[in-house]
Tab-separated table of C-alpha atoms in Angstrom:
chain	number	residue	atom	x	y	z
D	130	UNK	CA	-4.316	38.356	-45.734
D	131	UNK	CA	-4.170	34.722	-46.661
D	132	UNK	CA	-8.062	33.952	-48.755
D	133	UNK	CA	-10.676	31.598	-47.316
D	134	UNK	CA	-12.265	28.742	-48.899
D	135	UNK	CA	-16.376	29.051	-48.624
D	136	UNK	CA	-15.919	25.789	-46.786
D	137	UNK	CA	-13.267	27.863	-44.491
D	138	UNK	CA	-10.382	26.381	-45.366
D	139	UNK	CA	-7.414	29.027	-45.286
D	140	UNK	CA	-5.294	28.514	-48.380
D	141	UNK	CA	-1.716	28.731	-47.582
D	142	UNK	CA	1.619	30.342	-49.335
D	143	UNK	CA	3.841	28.223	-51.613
D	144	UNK	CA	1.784	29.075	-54.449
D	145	UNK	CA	0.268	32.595	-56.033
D	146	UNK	CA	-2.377	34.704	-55.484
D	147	UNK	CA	-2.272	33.671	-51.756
D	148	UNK	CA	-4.404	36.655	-50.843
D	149	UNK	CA	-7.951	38.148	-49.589
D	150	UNK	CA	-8.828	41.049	-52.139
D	151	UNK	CA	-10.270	42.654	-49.412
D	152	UNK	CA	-7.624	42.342	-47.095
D	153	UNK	CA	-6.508	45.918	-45.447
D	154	UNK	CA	-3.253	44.373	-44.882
D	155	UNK	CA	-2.804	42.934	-48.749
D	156	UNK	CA	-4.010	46.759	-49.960
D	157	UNK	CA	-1.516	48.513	-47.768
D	158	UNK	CA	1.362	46.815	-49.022
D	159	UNK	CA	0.513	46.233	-52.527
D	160	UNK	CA	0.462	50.040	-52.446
D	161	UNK	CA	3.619	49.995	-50.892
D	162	UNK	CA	4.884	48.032	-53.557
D	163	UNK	CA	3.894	49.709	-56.532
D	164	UNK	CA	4.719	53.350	-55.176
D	165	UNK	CA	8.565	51.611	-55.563
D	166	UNK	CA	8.153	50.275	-58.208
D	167	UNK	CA	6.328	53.686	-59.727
D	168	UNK	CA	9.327	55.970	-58.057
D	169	UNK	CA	12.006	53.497	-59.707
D	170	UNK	CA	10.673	53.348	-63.497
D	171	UNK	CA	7.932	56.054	-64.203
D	172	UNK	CA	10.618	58.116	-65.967
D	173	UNK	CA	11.951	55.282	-67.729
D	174	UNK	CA	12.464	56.411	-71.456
D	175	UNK	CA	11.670	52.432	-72.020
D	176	UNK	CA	8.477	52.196	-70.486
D	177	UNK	CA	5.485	52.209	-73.088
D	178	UNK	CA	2.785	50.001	-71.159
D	179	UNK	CA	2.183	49.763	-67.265
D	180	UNK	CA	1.029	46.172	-66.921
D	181	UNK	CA	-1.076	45.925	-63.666
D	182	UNK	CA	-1.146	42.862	-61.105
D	183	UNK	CA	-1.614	39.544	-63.050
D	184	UNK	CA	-4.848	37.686	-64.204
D	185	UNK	CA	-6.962	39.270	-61.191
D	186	UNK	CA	-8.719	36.797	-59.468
D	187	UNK	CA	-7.471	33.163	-61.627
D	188	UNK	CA	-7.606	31.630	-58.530
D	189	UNK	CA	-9.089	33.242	-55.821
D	190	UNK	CA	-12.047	35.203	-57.419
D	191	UNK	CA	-14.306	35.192	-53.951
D	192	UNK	CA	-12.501	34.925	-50.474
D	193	UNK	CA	-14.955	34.718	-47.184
D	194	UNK	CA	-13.146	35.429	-44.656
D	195	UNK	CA	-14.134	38.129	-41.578
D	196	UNK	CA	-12.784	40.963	-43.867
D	197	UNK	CA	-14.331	39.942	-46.827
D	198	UNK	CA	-17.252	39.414	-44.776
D	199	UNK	CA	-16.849	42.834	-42.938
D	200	UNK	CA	-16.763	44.561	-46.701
D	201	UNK	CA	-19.438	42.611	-48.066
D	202	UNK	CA	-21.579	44.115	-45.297
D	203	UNK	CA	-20.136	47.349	-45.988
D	204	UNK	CA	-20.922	46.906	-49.787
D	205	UNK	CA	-24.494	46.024	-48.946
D	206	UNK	CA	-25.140	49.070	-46.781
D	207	UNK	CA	-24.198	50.990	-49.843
D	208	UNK	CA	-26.277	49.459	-52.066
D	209	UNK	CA	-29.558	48.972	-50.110
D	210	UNK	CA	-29.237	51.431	-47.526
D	211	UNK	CA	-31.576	50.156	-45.166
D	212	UNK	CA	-31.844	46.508	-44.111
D	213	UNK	CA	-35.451	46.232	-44.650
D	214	UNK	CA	-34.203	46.784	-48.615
D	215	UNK	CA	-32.078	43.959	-48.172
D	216	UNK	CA	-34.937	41.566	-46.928
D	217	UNK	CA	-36.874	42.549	-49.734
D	218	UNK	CA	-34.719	41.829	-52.475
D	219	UNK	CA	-33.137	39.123	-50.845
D	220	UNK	CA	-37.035	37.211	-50.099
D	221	UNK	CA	-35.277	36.475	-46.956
D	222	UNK	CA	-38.693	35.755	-45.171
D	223	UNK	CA	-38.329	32.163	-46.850
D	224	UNK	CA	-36.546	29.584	-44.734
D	225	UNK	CA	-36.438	32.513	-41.964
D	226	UNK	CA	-33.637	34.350	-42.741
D	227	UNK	CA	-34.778	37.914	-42.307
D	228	UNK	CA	-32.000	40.444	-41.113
D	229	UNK	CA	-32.520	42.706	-38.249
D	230	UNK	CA	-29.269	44.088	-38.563
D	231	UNK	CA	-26.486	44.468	-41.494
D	232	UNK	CA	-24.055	42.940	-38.681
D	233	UNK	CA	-26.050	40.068	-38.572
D	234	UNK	CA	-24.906	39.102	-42.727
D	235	UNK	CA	-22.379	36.984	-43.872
D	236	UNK	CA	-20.715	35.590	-47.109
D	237	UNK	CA	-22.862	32.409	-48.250
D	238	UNK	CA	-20.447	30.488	-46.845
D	239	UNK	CA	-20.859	26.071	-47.339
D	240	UNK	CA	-24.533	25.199	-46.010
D	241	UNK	CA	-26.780	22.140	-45.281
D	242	UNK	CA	-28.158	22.725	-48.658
D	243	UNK	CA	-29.326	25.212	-51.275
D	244	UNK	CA	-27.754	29.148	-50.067
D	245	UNK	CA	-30.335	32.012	-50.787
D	246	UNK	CA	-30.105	32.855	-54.805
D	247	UNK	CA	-29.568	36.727	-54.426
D	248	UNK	CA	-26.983	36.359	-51.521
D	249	UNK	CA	-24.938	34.545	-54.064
D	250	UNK	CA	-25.538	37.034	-56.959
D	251	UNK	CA	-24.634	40.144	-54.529
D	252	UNK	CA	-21.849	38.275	-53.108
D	253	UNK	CA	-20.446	37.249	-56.943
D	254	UNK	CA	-21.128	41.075	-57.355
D	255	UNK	CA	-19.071	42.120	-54.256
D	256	UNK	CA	-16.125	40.052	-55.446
D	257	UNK	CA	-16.053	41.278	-58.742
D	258	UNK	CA	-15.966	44.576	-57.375
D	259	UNK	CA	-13.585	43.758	-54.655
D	260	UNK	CA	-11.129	42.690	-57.106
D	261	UNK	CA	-11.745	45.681	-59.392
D	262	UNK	CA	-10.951	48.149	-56.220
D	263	UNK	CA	-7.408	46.300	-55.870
D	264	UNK	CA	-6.525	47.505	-59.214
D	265	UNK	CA	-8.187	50.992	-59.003
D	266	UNK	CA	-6.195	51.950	-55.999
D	267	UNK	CA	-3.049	50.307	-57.818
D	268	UNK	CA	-3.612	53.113	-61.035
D	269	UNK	CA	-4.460	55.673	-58.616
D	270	UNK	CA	-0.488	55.201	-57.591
D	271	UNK	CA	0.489	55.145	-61.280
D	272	UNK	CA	-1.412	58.289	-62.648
D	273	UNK	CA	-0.168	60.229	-59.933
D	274	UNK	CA	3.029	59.607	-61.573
D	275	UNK	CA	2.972	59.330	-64.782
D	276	UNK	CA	1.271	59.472	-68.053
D	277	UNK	CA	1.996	56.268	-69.853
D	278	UNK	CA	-1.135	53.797	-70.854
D	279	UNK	CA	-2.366	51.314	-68.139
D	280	UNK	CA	-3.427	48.064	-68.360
D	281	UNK	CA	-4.362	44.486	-67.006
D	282	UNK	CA	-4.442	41.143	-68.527
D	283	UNK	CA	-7.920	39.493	-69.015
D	284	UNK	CA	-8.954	35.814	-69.306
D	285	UNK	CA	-11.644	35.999	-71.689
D	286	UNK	CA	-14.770	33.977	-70.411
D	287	UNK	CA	-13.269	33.956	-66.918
D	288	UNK	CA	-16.466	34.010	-64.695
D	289	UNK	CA	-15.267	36.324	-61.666
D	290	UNK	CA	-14.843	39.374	-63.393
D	291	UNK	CA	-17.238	41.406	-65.478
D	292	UNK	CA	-15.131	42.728	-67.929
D	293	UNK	CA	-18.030	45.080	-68.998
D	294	UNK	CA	-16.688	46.890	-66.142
D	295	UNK	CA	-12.998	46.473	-66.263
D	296	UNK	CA	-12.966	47.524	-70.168
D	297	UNK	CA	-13.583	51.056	-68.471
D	298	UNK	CA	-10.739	51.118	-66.379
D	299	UNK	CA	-7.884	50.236	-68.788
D	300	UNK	CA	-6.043	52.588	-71.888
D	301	UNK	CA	-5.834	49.534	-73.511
D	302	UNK	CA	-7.456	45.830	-73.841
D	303	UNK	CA	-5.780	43.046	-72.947
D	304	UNK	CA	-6.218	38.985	-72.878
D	305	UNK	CA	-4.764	36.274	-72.190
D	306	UNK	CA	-5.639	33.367	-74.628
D	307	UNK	CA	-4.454	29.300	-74.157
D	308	UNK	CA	-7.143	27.108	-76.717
D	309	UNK	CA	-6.458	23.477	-76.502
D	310	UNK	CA	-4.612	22.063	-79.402
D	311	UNK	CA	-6.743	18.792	-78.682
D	312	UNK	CA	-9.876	20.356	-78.653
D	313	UNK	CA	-11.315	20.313	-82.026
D	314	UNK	CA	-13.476	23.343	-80.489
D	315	UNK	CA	-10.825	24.818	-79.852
D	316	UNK	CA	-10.735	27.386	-82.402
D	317	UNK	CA	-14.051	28.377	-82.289
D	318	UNK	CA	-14.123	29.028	-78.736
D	319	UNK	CA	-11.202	31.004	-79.487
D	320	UNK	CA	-12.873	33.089	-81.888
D	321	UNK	CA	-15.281	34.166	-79.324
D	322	UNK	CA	-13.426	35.122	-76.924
D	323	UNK	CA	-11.693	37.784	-79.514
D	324	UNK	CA	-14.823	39.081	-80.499
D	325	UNK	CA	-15.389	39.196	-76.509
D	326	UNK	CA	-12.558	41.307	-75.729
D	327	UNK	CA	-12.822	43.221	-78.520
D	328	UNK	CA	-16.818	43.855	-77.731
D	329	UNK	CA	-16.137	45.076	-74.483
D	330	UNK	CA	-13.176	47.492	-75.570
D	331	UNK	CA	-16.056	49.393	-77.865
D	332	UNK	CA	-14.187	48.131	-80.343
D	333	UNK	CA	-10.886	49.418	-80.029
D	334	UNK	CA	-7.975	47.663	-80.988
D	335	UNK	CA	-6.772	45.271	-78.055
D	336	UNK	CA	-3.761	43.183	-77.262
D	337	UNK	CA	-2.962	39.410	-76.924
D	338	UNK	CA	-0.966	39.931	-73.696
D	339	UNK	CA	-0.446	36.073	-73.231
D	340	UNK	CA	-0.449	32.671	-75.932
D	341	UNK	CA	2.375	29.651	-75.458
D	342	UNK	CA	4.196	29.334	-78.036
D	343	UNK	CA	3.845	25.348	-77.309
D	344	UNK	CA	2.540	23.237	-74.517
D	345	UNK	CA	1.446	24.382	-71.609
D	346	UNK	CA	1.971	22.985	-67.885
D	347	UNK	CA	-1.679	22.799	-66.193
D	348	UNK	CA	-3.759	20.396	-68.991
D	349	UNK	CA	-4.277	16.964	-67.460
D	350	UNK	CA	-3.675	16.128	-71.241
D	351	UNK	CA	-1.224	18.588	-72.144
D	352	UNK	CA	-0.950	18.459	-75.858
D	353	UNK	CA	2.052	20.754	-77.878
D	354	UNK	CA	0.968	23.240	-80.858
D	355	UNK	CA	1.025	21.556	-84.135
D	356	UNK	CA	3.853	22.945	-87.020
D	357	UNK	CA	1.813	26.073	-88.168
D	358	UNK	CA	-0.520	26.162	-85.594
D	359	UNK	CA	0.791	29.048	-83.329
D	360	UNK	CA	1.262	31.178	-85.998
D	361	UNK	CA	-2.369	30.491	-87.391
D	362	UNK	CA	-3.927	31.030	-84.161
D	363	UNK	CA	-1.854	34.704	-83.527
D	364	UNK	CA	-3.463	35.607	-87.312
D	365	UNK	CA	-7.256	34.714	-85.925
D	366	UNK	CA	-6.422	37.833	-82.978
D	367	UNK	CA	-5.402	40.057	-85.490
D	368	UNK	CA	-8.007	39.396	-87.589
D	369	UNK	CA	-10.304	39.804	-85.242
D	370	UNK	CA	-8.825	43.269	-84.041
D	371	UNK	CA	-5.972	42.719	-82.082
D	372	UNK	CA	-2.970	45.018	-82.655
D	373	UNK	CA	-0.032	43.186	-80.264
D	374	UNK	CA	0.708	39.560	-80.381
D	375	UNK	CA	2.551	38.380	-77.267
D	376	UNK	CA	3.841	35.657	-75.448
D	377	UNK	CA	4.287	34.168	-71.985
D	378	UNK	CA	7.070	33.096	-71.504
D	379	UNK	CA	10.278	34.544	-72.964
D	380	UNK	CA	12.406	31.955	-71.610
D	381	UNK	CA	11.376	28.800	-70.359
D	382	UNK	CA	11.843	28.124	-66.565
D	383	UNK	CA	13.969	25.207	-65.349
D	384	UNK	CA	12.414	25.161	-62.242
D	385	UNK	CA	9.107	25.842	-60.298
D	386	UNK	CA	5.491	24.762	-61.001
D	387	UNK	CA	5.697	26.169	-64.992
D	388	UNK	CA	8.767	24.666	-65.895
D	389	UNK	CA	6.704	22.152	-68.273
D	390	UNK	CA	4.897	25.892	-69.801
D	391	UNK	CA	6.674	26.429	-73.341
D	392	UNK	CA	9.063	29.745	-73.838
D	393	UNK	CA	9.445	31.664	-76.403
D	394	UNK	CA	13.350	30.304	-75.803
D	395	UNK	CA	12.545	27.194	-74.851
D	396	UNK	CA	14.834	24.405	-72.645
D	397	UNK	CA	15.735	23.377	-76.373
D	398	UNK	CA	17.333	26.949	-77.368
D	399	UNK	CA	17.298	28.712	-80.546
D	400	UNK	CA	17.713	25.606	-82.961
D	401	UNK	CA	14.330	24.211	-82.508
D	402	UNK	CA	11.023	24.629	-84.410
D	403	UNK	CA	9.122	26.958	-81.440
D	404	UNK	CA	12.150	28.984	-81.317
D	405	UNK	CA	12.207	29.814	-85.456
D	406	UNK	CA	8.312	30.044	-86.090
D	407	UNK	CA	8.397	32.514	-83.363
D	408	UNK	CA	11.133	34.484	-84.702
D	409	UNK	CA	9.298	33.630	-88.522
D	410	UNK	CA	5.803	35.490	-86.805
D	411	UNK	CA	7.726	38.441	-85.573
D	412	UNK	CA	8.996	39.505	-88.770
D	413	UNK	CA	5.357	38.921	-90.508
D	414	UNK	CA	4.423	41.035	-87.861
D	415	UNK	CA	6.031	43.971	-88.924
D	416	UNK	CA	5.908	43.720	-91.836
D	417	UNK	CA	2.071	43.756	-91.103
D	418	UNK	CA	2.509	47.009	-88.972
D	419	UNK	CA	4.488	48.699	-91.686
D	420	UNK	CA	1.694	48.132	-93.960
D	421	UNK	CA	-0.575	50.209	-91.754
D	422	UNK	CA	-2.872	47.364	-90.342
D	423	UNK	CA	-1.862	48.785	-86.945
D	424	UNK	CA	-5.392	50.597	-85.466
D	425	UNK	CA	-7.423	49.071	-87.776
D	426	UNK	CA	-11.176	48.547	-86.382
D	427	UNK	CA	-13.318	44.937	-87.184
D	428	UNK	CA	-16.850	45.754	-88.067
D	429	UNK	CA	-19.270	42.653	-87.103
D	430	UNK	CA	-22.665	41.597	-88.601
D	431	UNK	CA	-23.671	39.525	-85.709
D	432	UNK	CA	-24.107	40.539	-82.126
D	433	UNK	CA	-24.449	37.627	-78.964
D	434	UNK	CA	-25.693	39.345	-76.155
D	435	UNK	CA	-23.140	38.797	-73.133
D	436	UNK	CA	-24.115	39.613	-69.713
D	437	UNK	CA	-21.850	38.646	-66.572
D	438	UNK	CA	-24.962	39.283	-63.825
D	439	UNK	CA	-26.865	36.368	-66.300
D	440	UNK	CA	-23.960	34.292	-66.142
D	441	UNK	CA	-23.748	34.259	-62.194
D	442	UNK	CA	-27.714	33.719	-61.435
D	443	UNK	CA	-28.279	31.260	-64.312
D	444	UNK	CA	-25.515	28.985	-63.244
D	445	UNK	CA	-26.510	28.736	-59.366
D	446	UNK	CA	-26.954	25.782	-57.229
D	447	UNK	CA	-31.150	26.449	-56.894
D	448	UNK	CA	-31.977	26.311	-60.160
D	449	UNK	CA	-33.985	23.664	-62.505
D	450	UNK	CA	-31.461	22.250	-64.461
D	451	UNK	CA	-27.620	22.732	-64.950
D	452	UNK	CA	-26.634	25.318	-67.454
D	453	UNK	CA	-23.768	26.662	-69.461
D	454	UNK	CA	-23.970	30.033	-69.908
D	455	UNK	CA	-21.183	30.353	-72.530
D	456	UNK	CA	-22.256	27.089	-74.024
D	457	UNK	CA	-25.612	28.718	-74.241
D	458	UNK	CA	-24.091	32.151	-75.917
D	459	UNK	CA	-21.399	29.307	-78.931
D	460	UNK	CA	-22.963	25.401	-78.501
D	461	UNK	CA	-20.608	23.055	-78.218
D	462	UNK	CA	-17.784	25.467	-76.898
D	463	UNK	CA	-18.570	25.757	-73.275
D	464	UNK	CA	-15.206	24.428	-72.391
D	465	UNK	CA	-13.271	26.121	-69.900
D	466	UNK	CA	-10.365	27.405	-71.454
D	467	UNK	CA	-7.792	27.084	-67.933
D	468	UNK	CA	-8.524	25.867	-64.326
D	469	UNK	CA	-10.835	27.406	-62.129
């Protein structure tokens, strides 16, 4: 199950995500795991939320190994149906790479030079949907069980996953959200990607699922939150539709690679400034939800149009210049907002 580089290097474990999404073996016993953890806590008079995997695909988005490779081909059959199709759309008579077979295909794995343009946009398109299958089959366990909303965390402008798509398979929004404090951009960027999530929600109300309350641990130039500055950008996602302002972390972690990531609690405790302005936001916070802001909906009077199959065939290899798609949609804030 372990993911493949496209130069075919096999990533090891000691880290996260350490998995193919189209490994058979990782499906099986994810499923496994959340039928437990479905049987254990579905009746759970606490439970209000399901929260689904973890940032799907952060940092393996495309895997090309033989299974992803046997699924792509699978995926293609679908969508073509016939290999002459395929050749077609693919122009696969240039640089002779006609297909006599669907067996004969692979990912567009590392290659002397340029890889065929609409291999790479089906194969972008296969991972995005290979990813979005792990968490279908993950809320297919969960609704068999229980009622209560489901969701999965987002990454705003995060290139692997059309979230055009995804917005239809969760009750509820939600993104993660980490601007740089020493990106004057910053906040503009930010902006965008509210109006993002909350564009591809149809406008519903949606939910900050992750902000640090200070630093975080993966910057080269990892710069803290100014006094004020927290709280200020919480107030730009519920202006701009959000109705949950959360955290990660709770507690800061003495050990492990996100020990340096700022809690809620951090290695400080309660008598330090992150600790009070985030107790100082949760009470304006409700006092904001007793007030009846809660389902509120943000009318716009500008539209960007925001396309994720654009995105993946402007920004390929074969192309006459370099381009920024999200640059193109905001100039100036084309910055990406965490690795990868």
């Amino acid at each position: 199950m372990l993911p493949v580089t496209v130069e075919g290097v096999v990533l090891s474990s000691g880290s996260r995500q350490a998995y193919c999404p189209s490994s058979p073996v990782y499906r099986r016993y994810a499923a496994r795991l959340v039928s437990a953890i479905v049987a254990r806590y579905a009746a759970h008079p606490a439970l209000d939320l399901w929260h689904v995997n973890n940032e799907y695909g952060c940092h393996v988005s495309h895997c090309y190994c033989d299974a992803s490779a046997a699924a792509f081909r699978r995926w293609l059959a679908d969508r073509y149906e016939t290999v002459e199709a395929l050749n077609e759309a693919w122009g696969t008579a240039f640089w002779s790479q006609r297909y006599d077979s669907f067996d004969e295909i692979l990912p567009p794995r590392a290659a002397p030079t340029f890889r065929n343009p609409t291999q790479l946009l089906d194969f972008d398109r296969f991972s995005a949907n290979e990813l979005l299958e792990c968490y279908r089959a993950e809320v297919a366990i969960i609704r068999a069980s229980s009622d209560v909303p489901v969701t999965t965390n987002f990454m705003g402008f995060f290139k692997g996953a059309d979230y055009w798509a995804w917005a239809r398979e969760v009750d509820v929004v939600s993104d993660d959200s980490y601007p740089d404090p020493a990106d004057p951009v910053s906040p503009v960027y930010a902006a965008m990607q509210r109006d993002l999530l909350r564009s591809v929600g149809s406008g519903r109300p949606w939910l900050l699922m992750e902000q640090s309350p200070g630093a975080v641990n993966w910057r080269e130039r990892n710069a803290a939150k100014a006094p004020g500055q927290m709280r200020a950008w919480s107030y730009q996602c519920v202006g701009r539709g959000a109705d949950g302002i959360l955290f990660f972390q709770w507690r800061q972690a003495k050990a492990g690679a996100e020990k340096f990531h700022a809690g809620m609690l951090p290695h400080g405790g309660t008598d330090t400034r992150v600790f009070r302005e985030v107790e100082s936001l949760g009470a304006e916070l409700a006092a904001l939800s007793s007030a009846g802001l809660v389902g509120e909906r943000v009318e716009a009077d500008v539209a960007i149009v925001f396309d994720w199959d654009s995105w993946w065939a402007l920004e390929q290899e074969a192309a006459p210049a370099r381009l920024s798609y999200v640059e193109g949609c905001s100039p100036g804030t084309g910055r990406s907002p965490r690795p990868g």
